């Protein structure tokens, strides 16, 4: 793999427009369980059934209990060498866009600037009545948190299953993929759409595409580079001896 890392470093050195897409794998290295990990269960509830607008409508207290658990879990974690390497990479490239499927806020905590959180952010809440979006870093917001503006029920500002992504953010992500000369796809299973298609957009536009993941994915066949391993190990190596 050292030979592939050297070749990818050379490709990176030639690129002044780079995009990166990250998924749950990069945060797993900080100790955060993946959404589909541990059999996808939380207190015997299927988390994919909890993270829906229907579940929130039926039992908002249960859904908020789950999200308070997630807030408390993530509040004790911090970014890892993979997150930090992307910050350092951004600092040395003229045009760098980081697209993430993660809602944990760890990229922001690490210092990433040009960041598109296409699935939302766990630390933001939205009023279901007046639609006001605010940041709240509380590790526990209580059973049924209310809007300070109008008293309406708050919900996590994340994209739940069955909901559409923010069109503006998605459009910017697609534009970044089409405009880049090199794209890194990191720690993602390549099964969640539309994020999984961004590598195809980059490849079709002539970019070099590289996958960094613990195992191969359905998109591995289109990649110019497939580096198997932890992003926290591989990404820092791409920056070694970089001017």
C-alpha atoms as one frame of an Amber mdcrd trajectory, in Angstrom:
protein
   0.000   0.000   0.000   2.982   2.323   0.484   3.398   2.489  -3.293  -0.244
   3.522  -3.713   0.096   6.157  -0.984   3.126   7.644  -2.773   1.223   7.720
  -6.070  -1.821   9.358  -4.447   0.459  11.928  -2.779   1.844  12.804  -6.214
  -1.681  13.212  -7.598  -2.597  15.418  -4.639   0.465  17.584  -5.209  -0.758
  18.364  -8.733  -4.334  19.222  -7.696  -5.488  22.658  -6.619  -9.185  21.699
  -6.580  -9.880  18.850  -4.177 -13.097  17.479  -2.705 -13.487  14.974   0.105
 -16.521  12.972   1.179 -16.629  11.434   4.647 -18.938   8.927   6.273 -19.380
   7.197   9.612 -16.053   5.369   9.373 -13.965   8.444  10.146 -15.933   9.165
  13.324 -15.880   5.507  14.387 -12.149   6.025  14.955 -13.086   8.621  17.612
 -15.138   5.985  19.412 -18.541   6.808  17.928 -20.612   3.722  17.051 -21.774
   3.701  13.449 -25.494   4.226  12.915 -25.857   0.703  11.566 -23.479  -0.835
  14.107 -24.346  -2.923  17.155 -27.221  -4.494  15.182 -28.670  -0.995  14.726
 -30.386  -1.208  18.099 -30.814   1.259  20.944 -32.680  -0.093  23.976 -34.183
  -2.706  21.644 -35.450  -0.032  19.254 -34.373  -0.076  15.606 -32.572   3.258
  15.238 -33.524   3.429  11.562 -37.157   3.419  12.678 -36.537   6.056  15.353
 -34.818   8.481  12.972 -37.951   9.248  10.970 -40.503  12.071  10.940 -43.215
   9.463  11.604 -41.506   8.292  14.809 -41.154  11.892  15.996 -44.805  12.580
  15.276 -45.919   9.452  17.161 -43.553   9.635  20.147 -41.356  12.760  20.250
 -40.307  12.022  23.842 -38.805   8.656  22.842 -37.021  10.174  19.830 -35.609
  12.976  21.992 -34.476  10.411  24.553 -32.500   8.716  21.777 -31.010  11.994
  20.538 -30.110  13.115  24.060 -28.292   9.799  24.440 -26.418  10.530  21.214
 -25.618  14.096  22.340 -24.259  12.832  25.635 -22.170  10.187  23.871 -20.677
  12.567  21.301 -20.019  15.344  23.816 -17.360  13.160  25.390 -15.554  12.509
  22.102 -13.129  14.573  20.073 -11.677  14.598  16.583  -8.992  12.106  15.574
  -5.911  12.231  13.286  -8.118  11.649  10.232 -10.254  14.725  10.970  -7.120
  16.778  11.689  -5.396  15.649   8.482  -8.337  16.977   6.449  -8.007  20.347
   8.205  -4.293  20.438   7.327  -5.045  19.374   3.751  -7.592  22.183   3.392
  -5.018  24.719   4.610  -2.622  23.775   1.828  -5.014  23.630  -1.146  -6.468
  26.594  -3.027  -9.941  25.116  -3.501 -10.970  22.438  -1.004 -14.493  21.282
  -0.170 -15.300  18.781   2.545 -18.661  17.047   2.200 -19.775  14.934   5.142
 -22.657  12.585   5.796 -21.889  12.795   9.527 -23.980  14.876  11.925 -21.623
  14.685  14.915 -19.878  18.041  14.389 -16.388  16.553  14.773 -15.136  18.099
  11.515 -16.089  21.543  12.842 -14.478  20.714  16.176 -11.265  19.818  14.320
 -11.293  23.142  12.455 -12.635  22.373   8.972 -13.932  25.530   7.287 -15.387
  24.868   3.829 -17.688  22.136   5.106 -20.994  20.883   3.742 -22.926  18.875
   6.349 -25.435  17.410   3.913 -27.247  15.328   6.549 -27.445  18.155   9.072
 -25.841  18.683  12.472 -26.850  17.060  15.751 -25.981  20.234  17.668 -28.530
  22.304  15.762 -32.234  22.260  16.552 -35.208  23.481  14.566 -38.546  24.697
  15.871 -41.429  22.708  14.405 -43.659  25.791  14.743 -41.673  28.888  13.693
 -38.869  27.008  11.860 -36.106  28.901  13.709 -32.777  27.023  13.666 -30.396
  27.464  16.598 -27.216  25.875  17.918 -27.457  24.181  21.318 -24.430  22.311
  22.665 -26.257  20.822  25.676 -25.461  17.176  26.268 -29.085  16.688  27.366
 -31.880  19.002  26.211 -34.572  17.415  28.347 -37.541  15.228  27.365 -39.424
  17.701  25.123 -37.292  20.813  24.492 -39.148  23.970  23.515 -38.261  26.933
  21.292 -37.188  30.036  23.218 -38.799  32.231  20.557 -42.319  30.808  20.350
 -42.530  27.819  22.678 -42.910  25.314  19.858 -41.476  21.809  20.075 -37.877
  21.531  18.879 -36.528  18.748  16.703 -32.942  17.786  15.821 -31.800  19.623
  12.670 -30.797  16.408  10.925 -32.110  14.721   7.806 -34.211  11.767   8.874
 -34.982   8.719   6.763 -37.733   9.643   4.334 -36.784  13.349   4.273 -35.115
  15.210   1.422 -31.682  16.756   1.689 -31.354  20.526   1.601 -31.316  21.303
  -2.124 -28.832  24.149  -1.820 -26.308  22.062   0.122 -26.717  19.086  -2.185
 -26.259  21.284  -5.242 -23.037  22.712  -3.800 -21.787  19.185  -3.090 -22.486
  18.073  -6.654 -20.790  21.192  -8.020 -17.722  20.527  -5.858 -17.560  16.933
  -7.082 -17.842  17.978 -10.728 -15.270  20.781 -10.374 -12.560  18.926  -8.451
  -9.417  17.435  -9.921  -9.170  14.844  -7.151 -11.740  13.407  -4.780 -11.141
  11.471  -1.566 -13.956   9.191  -0.387 -13.339   8.327   3.250 -15.023   5.949
   5.676 -18.294   5.582   3.821 -20.151   2.424   2.843 -21.187   3.941  -0.512
 -24.765   2.741  -0.104 -26.527   5.924   1.070 -27.767   8.090  -1.779 -27.310
  10.698  -3.048 -23.883  10.937  -1.364 -22.788   7.626  -2.874 -23.154   9.054
  -6.386 -20.762  11.980  -5.813 -17.717   9.856  -6.661 -19.341   9.022 -10.009
 -19.909  12.729 -10.666 -16.224  13.431  -9.987 -15.032  10.500 -12.080 -17.270
  11.453 -15.015 -15.831  14.978 -14.932 -12.293  13.607 -15.216 -11.146  13.688
 -11.596  -8.875  11.190  -9.889 -10.955   9.355  -7.256  -9.541   7.583  -4.220
 -11.299   5.488  -1.603 -10.017   5.130   1.959 -12.011   2.615   3.954 -11.644
  -0.460   6.142 -13.103  -2.639   3.404 -14.085  -2.431  -0.241 -17.445  -0.885
  -1.165 -19.826  -1.066  -4.148 -17.933   1.945  -5.583 -14.452   0.420  -5.321
 -14.525  -0.664  -8.962 -14.547   2.918 -10.289 -11.752   4.136  -8.020  -8.267
   5.014  -9.223  -6.981   4.212  -5.731  -8.420   1.904  -3.067  -6.548   2.178
   0.231  -7.801  -0.242   2.866  -7.211   0.784   6.462  -8.019   3.432   9.041
  -8.313   6.978   7.755  -6.513   8.123  10.903  -3.482   6.151   9.733  -3.656
   6.774   5.981  -4.636  10.461   5.729  -1.693  11.772   7.795   0.672   9.822
   5.502  -0.682  11.763   2.514   0.517  14.953   4.187   4.008  13.798   5.133
   6.726  16.040   3.668   4.044  18.182   2.036   5.307  21.765   1.505
